[in-house]
């Protein structure tokens, strides 16, 4: 039988997350995490297997938190009485998720949104973690398709690309790259930009496909 855990894994993940966002991914070592938490090196290895898995699990937890918040916000707006306005507001809410995420989980926000995933994770992740990361990516794509279908009744690449602009590109450019996530005016700019892009919408499908 496996040995029982004598510590909370989230405490270890909290420490790894804090080290990564304050001192960079290289600062996240088993020894440093052990010193920060009081959990022994052996106990950390027993739970996470390796430093690479510890970093991967930290990223996965942050990504899972963000996606859960985004999905819950989208679903709340899609359940509104007016399907069209509900869908539009759902896209705006999805774009604004980084703001609430930063308030609720400040270290997870900085880890997920400002530290490069490639820089953080490297090439030594266990296969299970790689699979779970791919699952998170797939879940985001499904959410983008759901928004596209709710708004325009279509989930093709051109339509989903417009939603991606609204939900990924605009928040990154307006809120994150210039560190404006806490500024109310930046949030207003984001809402206006998302609404403007949605007003243009995707190209007609027959034009996108080159048919008449």
PDB file of C-alpha atoms in Angstrom:
ATOM      1  CA  UNK A   1       0.000   0.000   0.000  1.00  0.00           C
ATOM      2  CA  UNK A   2       1.244   3.547  -0.689  1.00  0.00           C
ATOM      3  CA  UNK A   3       2.363   5.547   2.286  1.00  0.00           C
ATOM      4  CA  UNK A   4      -0.255   8.015   3.535  1.00  0.00           C
ATOM      5  CA  UNK A   5       0.402  11.681   2.807  1.00  0.00           C
ATOM      6  CA  UNK A   6       1.350  13.778   5.804  1.00  0.00           C
ATOM      7  CA  UNK A   7       0.998  17.111   3.997  1.00  0.00           C
ATOM      8  CA  UNK A   8      -1.436  18.961   1.782  1.00  0.00           C
ATOM      9  CA  UNK A   9      -0.225  18.868  -1.854  1.00  0.00           C
ATOM     10  CA  UNK A  10      -1.771  22.302  -2.418  1.00  0.00           C
ATOM     11  CA  UNK A  11       0.631  23.734   0.150  1.00  0.00           C
ATOM     12  CA  UNK A  12       3.532  22.443  -1.926  1.00  0.00           C
ATOM     13  CA  UNK A  13       1.968  23.748  -5.148  1.00  0.00           C
ATOM     14  CA  UNK A  14       1.411  27.142  -3.506  1.00  0.00           C
ATOM     15  CA  UNK A  15       5.098  27.344  -2.632  1.00  0.00           C
ATOM     16  CA  UNK A  16       6.225  26.289  -6.109  1.00  0.00           C
ATOM     17  CA  UNK A  17       3.869  28.816  -7.655  1.00  0.00           C
ATOM     18  CA  UNK A  18       5.117  31.614  -5.402  1.00  0.00           C
ATOM     19  CA  UNK A  19       8.760  30.855  -6.130  1.00  0.00           C
ATOM     20  CA  UNK A  20       8.128  30.727  -9.885  1.00  0.00           C
ATOM     21  CA  UNK A  21       6.345  34.088 -10.096  1.00  0.00           C
ATOM     22  CA  UNK A  22       8.667  35.941  -7.731  1.00  0.00           C
ATOM     23  CA  UNK A  23      12.074  34.543  -8.657  1.00  0.00           C
ATOM     24  CA  UNK A  24      11.559  32.719 -11.956  1.00  0.00           C
ATOM     25  CA  UNK A  25      11.058  29.028 -12.769  1.00  0.00           C
ATOM     26  CA  UNK A  26      14.721  28.214 -12.072  1.00  0.00           C
ATOM     27  CA  UNK A  27      14.124  29.076  -8.405  1.00  0.00           C
ATOM     28  CA  UNK A  28      11.662  26.190  -8.073  1.00  0.00           C
ATOM     29  CA  UNK A  29      13.756  23.363  -6.693  1.00  0.00           C
ATOM     30  CA  UNK A  30      12.696  20.564  -4.407  1.00  0.00           C
ATOM     31  CA  UNK A  31      15.021  21.910  -1.735  1.00  0.00           C
ATOM     32  CA  UNK A  32      13.599  25.441  -1.992  1.00  0.00           C
ATOM     33  CA  UNK A  33      10.021  24.193  -1.848  1.00  0.00           C
ATOM     34  CA  UNK A  34      10.871  21.998   1.135  1.00  0.00           C
ATOM     35  CA  UNK A  35      12.411  24.975   2.918  1.00  0.00           C
ATOM     36  CA  UNK A  36       9.364  27.127   2.201  1.00  0.00           C
ATOM     37  CA  UNK A  37       6.822  24.555   3.374  1.00  0.00           C
ATOM     38  CA  UNK A  38       8.561  22.498   6.032  1.00  0.00           C
ATOM     39  CA  UNK A  39       7.738  19.374   4.007  1.00  0.00           C
ATOM     40  CA  UNK A  40      10.676  17.023   3.582  1.00  0.00           C
ATOM     41  CA  UNK A  41      12.403  16.505   0.239  1.00  0.00           C
ATOM     42  CA  UNK A  42      11.389  12.855   0.341  1.00  0.00           C
ATOM     43  CA  UNK A  43       7.728  13.641   0.920  1.00  0.00           C
ATOM     44  CA  UNK A  44       7.688  16.049  -2.034  1.00  0.00           C
ATOM     45  CA  UNK A  45       9.346  13.475  -4.297  1.00  0.00           C
ATOM     46  CA  UNK A  46       6.902  10.849  -3.059  1.00  0.00           C
ATOM     47  CA  UNK A  47       3.921  13.007  -4.043  1.00  0.00           C
ATOM     48  CA  UNK A  48       5.182  14.598  -7.258  1.00  0.00           C
ATOM     49  CA  UNK A  49       7.951  12.311  -8.470  1.00  0.00           C
ATOM     50  CA  UNK A  50      10.242  15.020  -9.815  1.00  0.00           C
ATOM     51  CA  UNK A  51      10.815  18.744 -10.049  1.00  0.00           C
ATOM     52  CA  UNK A  52       9.428  18.685 -13.609  1.00  0.00           C
ATOM     53  CA  UNK A  53       6.196  17.093 -12.437  1.00  0.00           C
ATOM     54  CA  UNK A  54       5.906  19.595  -9.588  1.00  0.00           C
ATOM     55  CA  UNK A  55       6.162  22.465 -12.089  1.00  0.00           C
ATOM     56  CA  UNK A  56       3.744  20.733 -14.433  1.00  0.00           C
ATOM     57  CA  UNK A  57       1.202  20.198 -11.679  1.00  0.00           C
ATOM     58  CA  UNK A  58       1.538  23.843 -10.649  1.00  0.00           C
ATOM     59  CA  UNK A  59       0.761  24.931 -14.199  1.00  0.00           C
ATOM     60  CA  UNK A  60      -2.121  22.469 -14.491  1.00  0.00           C
ATOM     61  CA  UNK A  61      -3.715  23.692 -11.280  1.00  0.00           C
ATOM     62  CA  UNK A  62      -3.502  27.313 -12.416  1.00  0.00           C
ATOM     63  CA  UNK A  63      -4.855  26.457 -15.872  1.00  0.00           C
ATOM     64  CA  UNK A  64      -7.672  24.416 -14.360  1.00  0.00           C
ATOM     65  CA  UNK A  65      -8.660  27.241 -12.049  1.00  0.00           C
ATOM     66  CA  UNK A  66      -8.703  29.732 -14.906  1.00  0.00           C
ATOM     67  CA  UNK A  67     -10.665  27.495 -17.251  1.00  0.00           C
ATOM     68  CA  UNK A  68     -13.204  26.666 -14.544  1.00  0.00           C
ATOM     69  CA  UNK A  69     -13.797  30.363 -13.821  1.00  0.00           C
ATOM     70  CA  UNK A  70     -14.067  31.162 -17.517  1.00  0.00           C
ATOM     71  CA  UNK A  71     -16.446  28.289 -18.199  1.00  0.00           C
ATOM     72  CA  UNK A  72     -18.686  29.121 -15.249  1.00  0.00           C
ATOM     73  CA  UNK A  73     -18.888  32.746 -16.355  1.00  0.00           C
ATOM     74  CA  UNK A  74     -19.707  31.747 -19.931  1.00  0.00           C
ATOM     75  CA  UNK A  75     -22.403  29.307 -18.855  1.00  0.00           C
ATOM     76  CA  UNK A  76     -24.014  31.898 -16.587  1.00  0.00           C
ATOM     77  CA  UNK A  77     -24.374  34.334 -19.485  1.00  0.00           C
ATOM     78  CA  UNK A  78     -25.457  31.697 -22.001  1.00  0.00           C
ATOM     79  CA  UNK A  79     -28.325  30.764 -19.699  1.00  0.00           C
ATOM     80  CA  UNK A  80     -29.748  34.304 -20.020  1.00  0.00           C
ATOM     81  CA  UNK A  81     -33.245  34.644 -21.501  1.00  0.00           C
ATOM     82  CA  UNK A  82     -32.136  36.344 -24.719  1.00  0.00           C
ATOM     83  CA  UNK A  83     -29.846  33.916 -26.599  1.00  0.00           C
ATOM     84  CA  UNK A  84     -28.205  36.585 -28.766  1.00  0.00           C
ATOM     85  CA  UNK A  85     -27.386  39.063 -26.018  1.00  0.00           C
ATOM     86  CA  UNK A  86     -26.485  36.200 -23.698  1.00  0.00           C
ATOM     87  CA  UNK A  87     -23.972  34.848 -26.215  1.00  0.00           C
ATOM     88  CA  UNK A  88     -22.421  38.264 -26.792  1.00  0.00           C
ATOM     89  CA  UNK A  89     -22.088  38.929 -23.071  1.00  0.00           C
ATOM     90  CA  UNK A  90     -20.647  35.454 -22.604  1.00  0.00           C
ATOM     91  CA  UNK A  91     -17.790  36.309 -24.964  1.00  0.00           C
ATOM     92  CA  UNK A  92     -17.182  39.603 -23.151  1.00  0.00           C
ATOM     93  CA  UNK A  93     -17.195  37.777 -19.816  1.00  0.00           C
ATOM     94  CA  UNK A  94     -14.755  35.166 -21.114  1.00  0.00           C
ATOM     95  CA  UNK A  95     -12.428  37.953 -22.247  1.00  0.00           C
ATOM     96  CA  UNK A  96     -12.635  39.613 -18.814  1.00  0.00           C
ATOM     97  CA  UNK A  97     -11.878  36.429 -16.867  1.00  0.00           C
ATOM     98  CA  UNK A  98      -8.195  37.388 -16.340  1.00  0.00           C
ATOM     99  CA  UNK A  99      -9.319  40.316 -14.173  1.00  0.00           C
ATOM    100  CA  UNK A 100     -11.340  38.248 -11.717  1.00  0.00           C
ATOM    101  CA  UNK A 101      -8.799  35.441 -11.869  1.00  0.00           C
ATOM    102  CA  UNK A 102      -6.042  37.841 -10.787  1.00  0.00           C
ATOM    103  CA  UNK A 103      -8.169  38.996  -7.846  1.00  0.00           C
ATOM    104  CA  UNK A 104      -9.015  35.514  -6.650  1.00  0.00           C
ATOM    105  CA  UNK A 105      -5.747  33.722  -7.389  1.00  0.00           C
ATOM    106  CA  UNK A 106      -2.980  36.342  -7.737  1.00  0.00           C
ATOM    107  CA  UNK A 107      -0.062  33.894  -7.868  1.00  0.00           C
ATOM    108  CA  UNK A 108      -1.870  31.484 -10.173  1.00  0.00           C
ATOM    109  CA  UNK A 109      -2.651  34.446 -12.417  1.00  0.00           C
ATOM    110  CA  UNK A 110       0.955  35.577 -12.603  1.00  0.00           C
ATOM    111  CA  UNK A 111       2.123  32.020 -13.203  1.00  0.00           C
ATOM    112  CA  UNK A 112      -0.359  31.279 -15.966  1.00  0.00           C
ATOM    113  CA  UNK A 113      -0.559  34.632 -17.672  1.00  0.00           C
ATOM    114  CA  UNK A 114       2.915  36.136 -17.405  1.00  0.00           C
ATOM    115  CA  UNK A 115       5.351  33.187 -17.237  1.00  0.00           C
ATOM    116  CA  UNK A 116       6.001  31.375 -20.501  1.00  0.00           C
ATOM    117  CA  UNK A 117       4.616  27.857 -20.436  1.00  0.00           C
ATOM    118  CA  UNK A 118       7.643  26.568 -22.366  1.00  0.00           C
ATOM    119  CA  UNK A 119      10.009  28.353 -19.990  1.00  0.00           C
ATOM    120  CA  UNK A 120       8.243  26.916 -16.985  1.00  0.00           C
ATOM    121  CA  UNK A 121       7.799  23.331 -18.076  1.00  0.00           C
ATOM    122  CA  UNK A 122      10.704  22.410 -20.326  1.00  0.00           C
ATOM    123  CA  UNK A 123      10.955  19.005 -21.989  1.00  0.00           C
ATOM    124  CA  UNK A 124      11.034  16.571 -19.064  1.00  0.00           C
ATOM    125  CA  UNK A 125       7.375  16.273 -18.134  1.00  0.00           C
ATOM    126  CA  UNK A 126       5.909  12.868 -17.322  1.00  0.00           C
ATOM    127  CA  UNK A 127       3.592  11.530 -20.008  1.00  0.00           C
ATOM    128  CA  UNK A 128       0.556  11.792 -17.721  1.00  0.00           C
ATOM    129  CA  UNK A 129       1.137  15.507 -17.173  1.00  0.00           C
ATOM    130  CA  UNK A 130       1.611  16.066 -20.911  1.00  0.00           C
ATOM    131  CA  UNK A 131      -1.695  14.288 -21.523  1.00  0.00           C
ATOM    132  CA  UNK A 132      -3.496  16.411 -18.934  1.00  0.00           C
ATOM    133  CA  UNK A 133      -2.033  19.610 -20.370  1.00  0.00           C
ATOM    134  CA  UNK A 134      -3.299  18.609 -23.805  1.00  0.00           C
ATOM    135  CA  UNK A 135      -6.694  17.950 -22.242  1.00  0.00           C
ATOM    136  CA  UNK A 136      -6.747  21.485 -20.851  1.00  0.00           C
ATOM    137  CA  UNK A 137      -5.918  22.883 -24.277  1.00  0.00           C
ATOM    138  CA  UNK A 138      -8.703  20.806 -25.812  1.00  0.00           C
ATOM    139  CA  UNK A 139     -11.171  22.058 -23.197  1.00  0.00           C
ATOM    140  CA  UNK A 140     -10.357  25.657 -24.100  1.00  0.00           C
ATOM    141  CA  UNK A 141     -10.904  24.930 -27.795  1.00  0.00           C
ATOM    142  CA  UNK A 142     -14.277  23.355 -26.994  1.00  0.00           C
ATOM    143  CA  UNK A 143     -15.250  26.469 -25.050  1.00  0.00           C
ATOM    144  CA  UNK A 144     -14.292  28.700 -27.990  1.00  0.00           C
ATOM    145  CA  UNK A 145     -16.347  26.552 -30.352  1.00  0.00           C
ATOM    146  CA  UNK A 146     -19.296  26.658 -27.961  1.00  0.00           C
ATOM    147  CA  UNK A 147     -19.177  30.446 -27.913  1.00  0.00           C
ATOM    148  CA  UNK A 148     -18.939  30.603 -31.693  1.00  0.00           C
ATOM    149  CA  UNK A 149     -21.930  28.329 -32.140  1.00  0.00           C
ATOM    150  CA  UNK A 150     -23.955  30.206 -29.541  1.00  0.00           C
ATOM    151  CA  UNK A 151     -23.305  33.516 -31.274  1.00  0.00           C
ATOM    152  CA  UNK A 152     -23.398  32.588 -34.958  1.00  0.00           C
ATOM    153  CA  UNK A 153     -24.629  28.998 -35.138  1.00  0.00           C
ATOM    154  CA  UNK A 154     -21.324  27.800 -36.589  1.00  0.00           C
ATOM    155  CA  UNK A 155     -18.090  26.341 -35.250  1.00  0.00           C
ATOM    156  CA  UNK A 156     -15.805  26.484 -38.297  1.00  0.00           C
ATOM    157  CA  UNK A 157     -12.232  27.727 -38.128  1.00  0.00           C
ATOM    158  CA  UNK A 158     -12.957  31.268 -39.347  1.00  0.00           C
ATOM    159  CA  UNK A 159     -15.682  31.803 -36.763  1.00  0.00           C
ATOM    160  CA  UNK A 160     -13.666  30.295 -33.917  1.00  0.00           C
ATOM    161  CA  UNK A 161     -10.725  32.486 -34.945  1.00  0.00           C
ATOM    162  CA  UNK A 162     -12.840  35.583 -34.246  1.00  0.00           C
ATOM    163  CA  UNK A 163     -13.745  34.253 -30.794  1.00  0.00           C
ATOM    164  CA  UNK A 164     -10.065  33.506 -30.165  1.00  0.00           C
ATOM    165  CA  UNK A 165      -9.228  37.106 -31.019  1.00  0.00           C
ATOM    166  CA  UNK A 166     -11.748  38.265 -28.429  1.00  0.00           C
ATOM    167  CA  UNK A 167     -10.975  35.775 -25.670  1.00  0.00           C
ATOM    168  CA  UNK A 168      -7.214  35.314 -26.064  1.00  0.00           C
ATOM    169  CA  UNK A 169      -5.583  38.002 -28.204  1.00  0.00           C
ATOM    170  CA  UNK A 170      -7.381  41.115 -26.984  1.00  0.00           C
ATOM    171  CA  UNK A 171      -7.017  40.388 -23.233  1.00  0.00           C
ATOM    172  CA  UNK A 172      -3.346  39.609 -23.800  1.00  0.00           C
ATOM    173  CA  UNK A 173      -2.721  42.814 -25.711  1.00  0.00           C
ATOM    174  CA  UNK A 174      -4.878  45.182 -23.669  1.00  0.00           C
ATOM    175  CA  UNK A 175      -4.520  43.823 -20.139  1.00  0.00           C
ATOM    176  CA  UNK A 176      -1.449  41.658 -19.840  1.00  0.00           C
ATOM    177  CA  UNK A 177       1.432  42.832 -22.012  1.00  0.00           C
ATOM    178  CA  UNK A 178       1.292  46.339 -20.555  1.00  0.00           C
ATOM    179  CA  UNK A 179       0.417  45.190 -17.026  1.00  0.00           C
ATOM    180  CA  UNK A 180      -2.941  46.991 -17.040  1.00  0.00           C
ATOM    181  CA  UNK A 181      -5.003  44.182 -15.547  1.00  0.00           C
ATOM    182  CA  UNK A 182      -5.918  46.224 -12.446  1.00  0.00           C
ATOM    183  CA  UNK A 183      -6.856  49.403 -14.335  1.00  0.00           C
ATOM    184  CA  UNK A 184     -10.618  49.960 -14.809  1.00  0.00           C
ATOM    185  CA  UNK A 185     -10.077  51.947 -18.022  1.00  0.00           C
ATOM    186  CA  UNK A 186      -8.228  49.006 -19.551  1.00  0.00           C
ATOM    187  CA  UNK A 187     -11.195  46.791 -18.773  1.00  0.00           C
ATOM    188  CA  UNK A 188     -13.481  49.291 -20.507  1.00  0.00           C
ATOM    189  CA  UNK A 189     -11.176  49.294 -23.508  1.00  0.00           C
ATOM    190  CA  UNK A 190     -11.279  45.507 -23.581  1.00  0.00           C
ATOM    191  CA  UNK A 191     -15.078  45.400 -23.520  1.00  0.00           C
ATOM    192  CA  UNK A 192     -15.278  47.956 -26.322  1.00  0.00           C
ATOM    193  CA  UNK A 193     -12.720  46.115 -28.435  1.00  0.00           C
ATOM    194  CA  UNK A 194     -14.459  42.757 -27.991  1.00  0.00           C
ATOM    195  CA  UNK A 195     -17.833  44.217 -28.940  1.00  0.00           C
ATOM    196  CA  UNK A 196     -16.313  45.895 -32.000  1.00  0.00           C
ATOM    197  CA  UNK A 197     -14.739  42.665 -33.233  1.00  0.00           C
ATOM    198  CA  UNK A 198     -17.958  40.746 -32.650  1.00  0.00           C
ATOM    199  CA  UNK A 199     -19.903  43.412 -34.558  1.00  0.00           C
ATOM    200  CA  UNK A 200     -17.745  42.693 -37.610  1.00  0.00           C
ATOM    201  CA  UNK A 201     -18.006  38.948 -37.032  1.00  0.00           C
ATOM    202  CA  UNK A 202     -16.571  36.154 -39.160  1.00  0.00           C
ATOM    203  CA  UNK A 203     -16.557  36.120 -42.971  1.00  0.00           C
ATOM    204  CA  UNK A 204     -19.408  34.419 -44.739  1.00  0.00           C
ATOM    205  CA  UNK A 205     -18.700  30.732 -45.036  1.00  0.00           C
ATOM    206  CA  UNK A 206     -18.984  30.631 -48.823  1.00  0.00           C
ATOM    207  CA  UNK A 207     -16.485  33.492 -49.102  1.00  0.00           C
ATOM    208  CA  UNK A 208     -14.086  31.810 -46.707  1.00  0.00           C
ATOM    209  CA  UNK A 209     -14.304  28.614 -48.747  1.00  0.00           C
ATOM    210  CA  UNK A 210     -13.869  30.421 -52.065  1.00  0.00           C
ATOM    211  CA  UNK A 211     -17.230  29.343 -53.477  1.00  0.00           C
ATOM    212  CA  UNK A 212     -20.050  31.360 -54.983  1.00  0.00           C
TER     213      UNK A 212
END
